[in-house]
Tab-separated table of C-alpha atoms and ligand atoms in Angstrom:
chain	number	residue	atom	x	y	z
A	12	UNK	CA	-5.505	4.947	-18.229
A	13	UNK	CA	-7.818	7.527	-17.621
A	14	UNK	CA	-9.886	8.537	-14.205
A	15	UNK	CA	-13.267	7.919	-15.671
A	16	UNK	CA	-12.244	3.777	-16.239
A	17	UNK	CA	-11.505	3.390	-12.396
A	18	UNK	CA	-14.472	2.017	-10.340
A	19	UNK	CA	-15.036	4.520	-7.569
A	20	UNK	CA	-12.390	6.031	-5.364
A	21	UNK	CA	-14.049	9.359	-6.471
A	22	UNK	CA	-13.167	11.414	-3.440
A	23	UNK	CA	-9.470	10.574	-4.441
A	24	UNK	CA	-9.606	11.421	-8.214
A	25	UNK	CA	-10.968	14.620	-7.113
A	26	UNK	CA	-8.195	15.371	-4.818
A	27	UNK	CA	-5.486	14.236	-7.587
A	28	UNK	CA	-6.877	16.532	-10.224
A	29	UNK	CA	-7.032	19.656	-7.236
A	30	UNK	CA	-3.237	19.072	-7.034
A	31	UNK	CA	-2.581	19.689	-10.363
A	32	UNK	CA	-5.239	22.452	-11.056
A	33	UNK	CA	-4.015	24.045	-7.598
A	34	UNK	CA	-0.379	23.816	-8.508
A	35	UNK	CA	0.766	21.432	-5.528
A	36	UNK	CA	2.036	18.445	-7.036
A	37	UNK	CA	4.128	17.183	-4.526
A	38	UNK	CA	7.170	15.587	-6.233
A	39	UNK	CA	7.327	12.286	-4.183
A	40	UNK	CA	3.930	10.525	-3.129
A	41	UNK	CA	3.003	7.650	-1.836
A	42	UNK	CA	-0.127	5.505	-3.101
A	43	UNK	CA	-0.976	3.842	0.072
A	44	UNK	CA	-4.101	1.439	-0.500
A	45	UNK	CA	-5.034	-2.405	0.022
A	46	UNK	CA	-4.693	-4.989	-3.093
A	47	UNK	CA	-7.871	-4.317	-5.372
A	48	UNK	CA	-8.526	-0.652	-4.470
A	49	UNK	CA	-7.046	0.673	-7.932
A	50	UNK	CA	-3.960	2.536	-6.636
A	51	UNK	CA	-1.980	1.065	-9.449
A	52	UNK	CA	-4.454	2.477	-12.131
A	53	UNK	CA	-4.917	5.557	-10.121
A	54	UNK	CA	-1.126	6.642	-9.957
A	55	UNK	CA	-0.643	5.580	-13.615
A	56	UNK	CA	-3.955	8.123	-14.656
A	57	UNK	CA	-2.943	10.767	-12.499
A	58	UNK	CA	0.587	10.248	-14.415
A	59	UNK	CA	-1.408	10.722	-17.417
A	60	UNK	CA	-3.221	13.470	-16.823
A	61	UNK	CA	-0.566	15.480	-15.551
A	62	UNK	CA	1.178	14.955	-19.059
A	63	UNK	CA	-1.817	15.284	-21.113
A	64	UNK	CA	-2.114	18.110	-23.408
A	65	UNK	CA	-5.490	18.936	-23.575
A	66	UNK	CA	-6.659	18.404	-20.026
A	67	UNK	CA	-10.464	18.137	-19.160
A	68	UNK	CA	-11.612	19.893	-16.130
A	69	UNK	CA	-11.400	16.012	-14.478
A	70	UNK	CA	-9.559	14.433	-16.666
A	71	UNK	CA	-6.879	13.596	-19.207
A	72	UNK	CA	-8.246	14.146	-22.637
A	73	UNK	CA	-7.706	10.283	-24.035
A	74	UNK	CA	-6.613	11.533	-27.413
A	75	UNK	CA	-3.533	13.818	-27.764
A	76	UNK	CA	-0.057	12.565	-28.464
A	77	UNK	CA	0.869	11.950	-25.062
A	78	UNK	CA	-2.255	10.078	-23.802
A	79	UNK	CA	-1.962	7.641	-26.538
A	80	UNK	CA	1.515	6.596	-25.762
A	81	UNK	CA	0.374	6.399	-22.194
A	82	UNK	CA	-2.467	4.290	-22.901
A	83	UNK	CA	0.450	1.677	-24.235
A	84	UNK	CA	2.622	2.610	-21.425
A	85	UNK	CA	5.124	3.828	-24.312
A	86	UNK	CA	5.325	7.314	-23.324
A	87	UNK	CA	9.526	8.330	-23.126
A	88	UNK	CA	9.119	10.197	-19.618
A	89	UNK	CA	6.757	7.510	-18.034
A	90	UNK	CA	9.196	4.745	-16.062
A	91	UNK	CA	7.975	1.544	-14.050
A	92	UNK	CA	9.643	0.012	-11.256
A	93	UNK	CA	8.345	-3.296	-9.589
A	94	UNK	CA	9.333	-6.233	-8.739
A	95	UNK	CA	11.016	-8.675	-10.283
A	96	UNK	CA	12.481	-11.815	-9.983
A	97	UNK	CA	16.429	-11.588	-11.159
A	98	UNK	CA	17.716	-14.469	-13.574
A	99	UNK	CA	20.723	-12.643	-13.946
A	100	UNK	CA	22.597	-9.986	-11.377
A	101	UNK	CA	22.167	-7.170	-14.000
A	102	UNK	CA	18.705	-7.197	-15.038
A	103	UNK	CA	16.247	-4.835	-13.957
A	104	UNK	CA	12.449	-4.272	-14.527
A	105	UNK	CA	13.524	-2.880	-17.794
A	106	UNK	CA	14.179	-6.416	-18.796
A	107	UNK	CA	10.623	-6.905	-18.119
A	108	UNK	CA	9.161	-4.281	-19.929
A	109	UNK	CA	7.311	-6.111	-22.233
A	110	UNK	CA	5.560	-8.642	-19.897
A	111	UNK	CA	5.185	-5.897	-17.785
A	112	UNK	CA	2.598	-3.606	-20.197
A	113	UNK	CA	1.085	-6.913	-20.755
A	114	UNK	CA	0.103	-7.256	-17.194
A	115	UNK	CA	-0.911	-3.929	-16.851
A	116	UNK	CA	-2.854	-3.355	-20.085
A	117	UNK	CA	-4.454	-6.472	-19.250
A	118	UNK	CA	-5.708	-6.126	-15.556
A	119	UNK	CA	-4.675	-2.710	-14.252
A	120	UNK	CA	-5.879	-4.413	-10.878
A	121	UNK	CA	-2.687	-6.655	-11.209
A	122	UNK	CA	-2.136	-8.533	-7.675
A	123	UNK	CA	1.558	-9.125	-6.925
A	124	UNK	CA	0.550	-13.247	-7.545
A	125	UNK	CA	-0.613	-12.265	-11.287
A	126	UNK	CA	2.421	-10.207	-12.045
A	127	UNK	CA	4.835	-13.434	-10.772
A	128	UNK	CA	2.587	-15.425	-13.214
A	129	UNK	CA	3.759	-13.209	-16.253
A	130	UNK	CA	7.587	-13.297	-15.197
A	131	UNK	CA	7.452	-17.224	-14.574
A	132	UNK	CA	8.544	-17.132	-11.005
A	133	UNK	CA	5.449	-18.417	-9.257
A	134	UNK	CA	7.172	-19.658	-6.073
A	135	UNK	CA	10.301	-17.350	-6.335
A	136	UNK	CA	10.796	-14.571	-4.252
A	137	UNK	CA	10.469	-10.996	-6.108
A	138	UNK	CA	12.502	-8.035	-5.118
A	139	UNK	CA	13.359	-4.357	-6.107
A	140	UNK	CA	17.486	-5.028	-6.705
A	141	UNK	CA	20.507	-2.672	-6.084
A	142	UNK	CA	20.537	-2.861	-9.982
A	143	UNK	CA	17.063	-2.017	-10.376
A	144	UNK	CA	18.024	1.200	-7.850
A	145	UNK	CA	20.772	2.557	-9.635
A	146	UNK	CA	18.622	2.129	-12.963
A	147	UNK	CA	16.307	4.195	-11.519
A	148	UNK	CA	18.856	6.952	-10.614
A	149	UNK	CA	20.258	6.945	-14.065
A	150	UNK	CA	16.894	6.958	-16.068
A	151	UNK	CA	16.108	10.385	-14.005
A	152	UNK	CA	18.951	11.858	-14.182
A	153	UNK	CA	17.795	12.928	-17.838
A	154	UNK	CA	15.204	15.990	-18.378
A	155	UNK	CA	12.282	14.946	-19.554
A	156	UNK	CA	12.129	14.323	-23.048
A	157	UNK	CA	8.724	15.276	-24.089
A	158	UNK	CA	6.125	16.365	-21.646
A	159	UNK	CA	6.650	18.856	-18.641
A	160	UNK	CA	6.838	16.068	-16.424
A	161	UNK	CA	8.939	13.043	-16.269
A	162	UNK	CA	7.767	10.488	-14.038
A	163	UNK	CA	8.916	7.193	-12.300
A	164	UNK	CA	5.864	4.889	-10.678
A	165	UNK	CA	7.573	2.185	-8.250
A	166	UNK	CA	4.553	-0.465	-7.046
A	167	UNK	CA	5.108	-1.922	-4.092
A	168	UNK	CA	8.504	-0.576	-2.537
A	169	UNK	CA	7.869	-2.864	0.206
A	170	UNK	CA	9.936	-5.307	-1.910
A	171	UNK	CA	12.962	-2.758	-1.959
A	172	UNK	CA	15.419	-4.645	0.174
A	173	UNK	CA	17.810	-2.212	2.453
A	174	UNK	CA	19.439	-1.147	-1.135
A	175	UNK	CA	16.200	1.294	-1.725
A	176	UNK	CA	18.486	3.762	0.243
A	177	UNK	CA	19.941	4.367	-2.358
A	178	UNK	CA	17.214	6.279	-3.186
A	179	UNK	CA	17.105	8.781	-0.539
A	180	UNK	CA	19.146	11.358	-2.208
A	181	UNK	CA	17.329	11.321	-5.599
A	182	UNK	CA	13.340	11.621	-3.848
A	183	UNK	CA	14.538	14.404	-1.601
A	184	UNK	CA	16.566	16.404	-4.273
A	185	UNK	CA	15.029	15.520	-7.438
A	186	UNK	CA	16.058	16.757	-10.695
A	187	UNK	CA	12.757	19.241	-11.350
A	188	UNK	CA	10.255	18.363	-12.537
A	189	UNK	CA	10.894	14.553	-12.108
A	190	UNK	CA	7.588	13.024	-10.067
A	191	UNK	CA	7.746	9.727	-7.701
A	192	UNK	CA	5.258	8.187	-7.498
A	193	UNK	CA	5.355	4.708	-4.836
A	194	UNK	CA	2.417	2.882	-4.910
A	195	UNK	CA	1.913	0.156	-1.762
A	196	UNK	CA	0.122	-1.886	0.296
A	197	UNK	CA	1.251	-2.042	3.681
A	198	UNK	CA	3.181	0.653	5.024
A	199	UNK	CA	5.204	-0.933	7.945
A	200	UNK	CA	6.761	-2.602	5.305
A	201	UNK	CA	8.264	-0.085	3.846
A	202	UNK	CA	11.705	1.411	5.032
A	203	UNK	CA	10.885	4.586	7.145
A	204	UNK	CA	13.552	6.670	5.510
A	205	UNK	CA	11.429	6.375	2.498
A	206	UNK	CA	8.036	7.057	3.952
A	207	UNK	CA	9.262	9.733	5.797
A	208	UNK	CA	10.338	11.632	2.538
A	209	UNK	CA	7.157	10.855	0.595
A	210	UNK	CA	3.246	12.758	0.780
A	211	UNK	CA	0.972	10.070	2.129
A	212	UNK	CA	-2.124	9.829	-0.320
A	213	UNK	CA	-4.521	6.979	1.728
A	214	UNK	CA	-6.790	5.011	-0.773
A	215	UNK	CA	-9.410	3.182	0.493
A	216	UNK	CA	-10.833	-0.357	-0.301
A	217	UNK	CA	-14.150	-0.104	-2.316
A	218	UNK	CA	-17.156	-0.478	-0.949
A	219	UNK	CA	-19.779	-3.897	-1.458
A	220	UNK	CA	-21.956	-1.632	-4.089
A	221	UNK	CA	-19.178	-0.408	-6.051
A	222	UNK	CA	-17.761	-3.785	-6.853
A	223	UNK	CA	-21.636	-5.336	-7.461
A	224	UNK	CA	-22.123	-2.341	-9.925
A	225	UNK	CA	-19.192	-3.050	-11.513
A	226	UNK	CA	-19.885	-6.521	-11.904
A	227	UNK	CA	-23.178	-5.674	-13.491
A	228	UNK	CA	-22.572	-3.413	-16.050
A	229	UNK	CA	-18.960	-3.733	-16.956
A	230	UNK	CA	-18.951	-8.386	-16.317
A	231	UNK	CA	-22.580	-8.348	-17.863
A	232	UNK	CA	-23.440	-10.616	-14.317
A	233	UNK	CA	-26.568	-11.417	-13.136
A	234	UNK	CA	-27.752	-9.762	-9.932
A	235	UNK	CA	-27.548	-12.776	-8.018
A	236	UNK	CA	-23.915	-13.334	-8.853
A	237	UNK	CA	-22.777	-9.731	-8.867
A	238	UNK	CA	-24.006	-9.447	-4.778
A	239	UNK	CA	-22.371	-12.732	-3.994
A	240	UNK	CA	-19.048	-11.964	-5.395
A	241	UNK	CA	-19.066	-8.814	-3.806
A	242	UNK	CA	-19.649	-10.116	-0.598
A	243	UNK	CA	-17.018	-12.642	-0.857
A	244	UNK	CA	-14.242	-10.119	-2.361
A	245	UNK	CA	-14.325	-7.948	1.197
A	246	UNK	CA	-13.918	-5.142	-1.125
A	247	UNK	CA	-10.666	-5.721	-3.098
A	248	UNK	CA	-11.969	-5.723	-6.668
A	249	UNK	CA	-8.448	-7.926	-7.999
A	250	UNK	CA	-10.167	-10.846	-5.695
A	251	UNK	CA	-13.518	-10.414	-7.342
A	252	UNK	CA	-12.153	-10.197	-10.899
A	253	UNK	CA	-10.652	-13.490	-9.978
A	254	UNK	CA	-13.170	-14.770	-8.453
A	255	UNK	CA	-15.167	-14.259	-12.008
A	256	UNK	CA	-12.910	-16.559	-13.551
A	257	UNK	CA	-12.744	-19.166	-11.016
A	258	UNK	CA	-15.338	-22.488	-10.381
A	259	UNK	CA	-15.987	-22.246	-6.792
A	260	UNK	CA	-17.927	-25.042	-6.589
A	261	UNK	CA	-14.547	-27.028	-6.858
A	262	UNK	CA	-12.904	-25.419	-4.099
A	263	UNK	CA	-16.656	-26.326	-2.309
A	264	UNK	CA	-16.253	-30.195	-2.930
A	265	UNK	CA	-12.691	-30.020	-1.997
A	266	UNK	CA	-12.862	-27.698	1.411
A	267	UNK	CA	-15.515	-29.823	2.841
A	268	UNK	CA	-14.005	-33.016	2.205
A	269	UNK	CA	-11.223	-31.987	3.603
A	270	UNK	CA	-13.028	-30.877	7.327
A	271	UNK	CA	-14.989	-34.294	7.036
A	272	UNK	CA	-11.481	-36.093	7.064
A	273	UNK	CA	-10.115	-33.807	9.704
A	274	UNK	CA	-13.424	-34.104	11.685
A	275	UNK	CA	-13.275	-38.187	11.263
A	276	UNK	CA	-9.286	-38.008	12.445
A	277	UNK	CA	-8.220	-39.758	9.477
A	278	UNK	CA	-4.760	-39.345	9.545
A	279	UNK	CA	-4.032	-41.240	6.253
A	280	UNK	CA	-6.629	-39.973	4.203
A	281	UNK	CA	-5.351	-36.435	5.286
A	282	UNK	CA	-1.985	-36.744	3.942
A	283	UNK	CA	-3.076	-37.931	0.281
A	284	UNK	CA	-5.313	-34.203	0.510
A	285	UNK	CA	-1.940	-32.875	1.820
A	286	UNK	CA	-0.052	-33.932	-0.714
A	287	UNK	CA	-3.225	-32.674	-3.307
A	288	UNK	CA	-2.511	-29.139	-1.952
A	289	UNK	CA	0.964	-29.026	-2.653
A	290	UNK	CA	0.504	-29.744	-6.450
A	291	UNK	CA	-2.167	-27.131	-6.516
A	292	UNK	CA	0.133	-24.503	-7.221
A	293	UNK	CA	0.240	-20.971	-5.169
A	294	UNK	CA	-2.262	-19.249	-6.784
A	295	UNK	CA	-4.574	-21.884	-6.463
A	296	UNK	CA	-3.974	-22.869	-2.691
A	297	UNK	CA	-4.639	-19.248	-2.012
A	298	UNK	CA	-7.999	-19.309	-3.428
A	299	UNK	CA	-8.697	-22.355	-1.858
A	300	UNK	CA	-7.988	-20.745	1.477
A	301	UNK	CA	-9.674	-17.699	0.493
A	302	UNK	CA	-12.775	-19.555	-0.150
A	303	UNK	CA	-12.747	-22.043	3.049
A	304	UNK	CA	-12.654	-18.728	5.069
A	305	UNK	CA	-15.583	-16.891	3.230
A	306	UNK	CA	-17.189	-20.389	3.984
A	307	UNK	CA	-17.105	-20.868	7.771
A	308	UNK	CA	-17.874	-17.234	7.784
A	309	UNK	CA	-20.765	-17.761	6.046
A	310	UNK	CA	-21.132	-20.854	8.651
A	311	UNK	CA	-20.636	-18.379	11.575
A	312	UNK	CA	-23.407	-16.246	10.359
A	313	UNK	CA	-25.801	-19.138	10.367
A	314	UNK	CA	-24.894	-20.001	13.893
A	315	UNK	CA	-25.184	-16.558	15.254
A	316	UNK	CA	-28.772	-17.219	13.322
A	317	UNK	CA	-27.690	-14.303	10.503
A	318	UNK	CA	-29.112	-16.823	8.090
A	319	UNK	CA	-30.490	-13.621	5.756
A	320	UNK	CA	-27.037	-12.296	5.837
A	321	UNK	CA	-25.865	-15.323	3.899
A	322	UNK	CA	-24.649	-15.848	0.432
A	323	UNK	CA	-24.136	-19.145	-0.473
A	324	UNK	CA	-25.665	-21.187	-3.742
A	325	UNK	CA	-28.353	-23.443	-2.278
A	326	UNK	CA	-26.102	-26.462	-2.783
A	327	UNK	CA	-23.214	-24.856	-0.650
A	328	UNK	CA	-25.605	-23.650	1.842
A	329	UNK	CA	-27.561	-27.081	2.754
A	330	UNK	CA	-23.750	-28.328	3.270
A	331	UNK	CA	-22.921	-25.172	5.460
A	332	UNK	CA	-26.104	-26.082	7.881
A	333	UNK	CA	-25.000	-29.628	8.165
A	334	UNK	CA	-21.810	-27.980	9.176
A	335	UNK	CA	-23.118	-26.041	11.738
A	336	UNK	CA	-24.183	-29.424	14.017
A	337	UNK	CA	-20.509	-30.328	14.218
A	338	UNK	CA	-18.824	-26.654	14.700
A	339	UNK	CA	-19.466	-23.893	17.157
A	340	UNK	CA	-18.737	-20.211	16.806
A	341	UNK	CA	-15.724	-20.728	18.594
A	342	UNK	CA	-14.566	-23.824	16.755
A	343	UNK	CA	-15.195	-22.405	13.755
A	344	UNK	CA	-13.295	-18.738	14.624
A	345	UNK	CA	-10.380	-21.179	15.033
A	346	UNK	CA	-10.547	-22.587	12.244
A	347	UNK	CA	-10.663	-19.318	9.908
A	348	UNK	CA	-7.610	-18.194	11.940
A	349	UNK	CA	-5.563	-21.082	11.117
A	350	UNK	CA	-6.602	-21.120	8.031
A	351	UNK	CA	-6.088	-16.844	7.764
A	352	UNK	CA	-2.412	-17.994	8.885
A	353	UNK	CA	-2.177	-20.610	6.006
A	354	UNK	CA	-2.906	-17.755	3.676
A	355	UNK	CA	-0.024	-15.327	5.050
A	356	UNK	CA	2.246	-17.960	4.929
A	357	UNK	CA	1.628	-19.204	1.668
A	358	UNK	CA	2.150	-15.482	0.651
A	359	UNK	CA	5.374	-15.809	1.795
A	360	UNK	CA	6.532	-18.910	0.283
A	361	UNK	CA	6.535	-21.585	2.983
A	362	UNK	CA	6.326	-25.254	1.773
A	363	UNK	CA	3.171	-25.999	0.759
A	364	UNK	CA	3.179	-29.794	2.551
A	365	UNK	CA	4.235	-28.767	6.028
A	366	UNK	CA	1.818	-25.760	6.012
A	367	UNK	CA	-0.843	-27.668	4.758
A	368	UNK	CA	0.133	-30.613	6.687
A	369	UNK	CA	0.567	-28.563	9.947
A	370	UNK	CA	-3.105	-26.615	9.373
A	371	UNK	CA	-5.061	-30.003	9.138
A	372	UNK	CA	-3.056	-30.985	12.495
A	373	UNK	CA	-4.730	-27.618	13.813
A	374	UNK	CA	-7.752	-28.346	12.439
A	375	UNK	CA	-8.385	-32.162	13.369
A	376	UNK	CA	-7.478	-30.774	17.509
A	377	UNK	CA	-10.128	-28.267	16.848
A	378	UNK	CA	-12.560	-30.574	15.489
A	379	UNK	CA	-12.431	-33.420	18.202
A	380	UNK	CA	-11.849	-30.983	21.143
A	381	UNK	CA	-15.245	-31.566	23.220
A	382	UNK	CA	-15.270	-27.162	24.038
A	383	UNK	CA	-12.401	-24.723	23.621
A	384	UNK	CA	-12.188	-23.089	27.072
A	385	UNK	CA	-13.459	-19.388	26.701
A	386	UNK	CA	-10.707	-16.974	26.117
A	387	UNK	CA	-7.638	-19.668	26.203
A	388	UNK	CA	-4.854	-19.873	24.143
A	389	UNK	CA	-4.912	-23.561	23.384
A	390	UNK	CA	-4.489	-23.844	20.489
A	391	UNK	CA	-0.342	-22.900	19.955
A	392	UNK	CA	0.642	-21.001	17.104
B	419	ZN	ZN1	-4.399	14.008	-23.442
């Protein structure tokens, strides 16, 4: 992975490369940036240029010994940690090695939902084990083998349970020249003994025109396309990339049939969609909420008559303005909360037919409530 195959984050790169060119390379740092900002591909090139052998004033060269067997994540002083769901008490993300370079190689914009796709675990619960920890201690224990640097990159240490103490010791005294670097998403997640030891590098989302560029010259999309899925992505390029792949139109048919039931309180009807949702699989019921939020935003924007702000396909948009006689800004900010809850909790495993179940409850009250007092907490939860 090389700097110059990231979109954007350029102010970063820059300060990456000064580290190393400046002799500062702090030997524990911590990757902090939201899902589809690139701070997996970022740590892994800065990895790579600090072993390259022929470095470019901005860059790893692409083409020595050592870039090539870190552009197949085979170099012997380059270790992954992530995680990983355990069949067995002794595995570790070595035993996952394989699927793991897969992933990467694949879509170094990996989401945490893509990587449980590779290991087979969609609604299992990943971790960073006490096995995986002691791994880690033992793998850099050794000097490196071939480059001046040996390095360990650990994505998403939020899913280090207590056990990631174990750690402690070996970021504050590591062997030399033995890097860390963590790469995450939300720091209050992450145990404060470990954050406190680490050198906070923030990485910002990407902007709407990086992610529309990209989409036009590297996913050959039309202009039309390109600015609508940039919009919808928020700036996490993972969610685009997905989005590329994905029919929306499907989620369209489904979202809005599933309002007009709620809207016509039909109770029965609702729990045959219910019970639809809960086959969808995670993945998919994400992206279904994903897009029914993107949609009554998009609805919102017409009512707060934004209409040139919107984004929708003509089809989608004659259905939002129908929409907009039976919702109000308010209704419809309800609405996108529950269904911004749904999402979190679907992150997080619940079961799929009482969340689902419990959200259309939420949203048929909405719906047939005559106004929602101003500033009231009715609706509970
Ligand atoms: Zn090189």
């Amino acid at each position: 992975m090389q700097f110059k195959d990231i979109v954007g984050q350029e102010a970063v790169k820059q300060r990456l490369v000064n580290t190393v060119n400046e002799n500062r390379v702090s030997h524990a740092q911590l990757f902090l940036g939201p899902e589809g900002s690139g701070s997996l591909a970022l740590a892994v090139a800065y990895a790579q240029f600090l072993s390259c052998e022929n470095k470019q004033p901005d860059d790893s060269c692409g083409e020595c010994s050592s870039c090539r067997k870190y552009q197949k994540l085979m170099h012997p002083d380059l270790h992954f940690s992530y995680p990983f769901f355990a069949k067995h008490k002794d595995d570790t993300a070595l035993t996952f090695i394989e699927q793991w370079r897969e992933a990467f190689t694949t879509n170094p914009y990996l989401s945490l939902d893509a990587w449980r796709g590779y290991l087979e675990a969609e609604n299992k619960q990943a971790n960073i084990n006490i096995a995986e920890c002691h791994q880690i201690i033992k793998k850099l224990s050794f000097k490196p083998f071939e480059s001046v640097y040996k390095i360990l990159i650990l994505w998403l240490p939020e899913y280090l349970d207590k056990e990631g103490n174990a750690l402690l010791k070996i970021i504050e005294e590591p062997q030399p020249n033995t890097l860390f670097i963590l790469v995450a998403q939300n720091q209050d997640q992450i145990l404060n003994t470990i954050l406190s030891r680490t050198q906070l590098i923030k990485i910002p989302c990407l902007t709407y025109e990086e992610i529309k560029q990209h989409l036009l010259t590297g996913h050959n999309q039309t202009e039309d396309a390109a600015a609508e899925i940039a919009y919808l992505s928020n700036g996490n390029l993972t969610e685009a990339l997905t989005m590329l792949q994905q029919d929306n139109k499907g989620y369209h048919n489904l979202f809005v049939q599933w309002l007009r039931l709620c809207f016509g309180n039909k109770g029965l009807e609702v729990l045959t969609f219910v019970d639809q949702f809960a086959k969808m699989g995670r993945e998919n019921q994400k992206n279904f909420l994903r897009y029914g939020i993107s949609f009554i935003r998009e609805c919102c924007l017409l009512m707060a008559g934004a209409g040139n702000l919107v984004h929708l396909p003509a089809k989608e948009l004659e259905t939002a303005q129908k929409m907009t006689q039976v919702l109000s800004i308010d209704k419809a900010q309800y609405i996108s909360d529950e269904l911004e809850k749904a999402h979190y909790h679907v992150e997080r495993n619940a079961n799929p037919k009482i969340l689902f179940l419990d959200v259309s409850l939420q949203i048929i009250k909405i719906l047939n409530l005559k106004t929602i007092p101003q500033g009231s907490q009715y609706i509970p939860n």
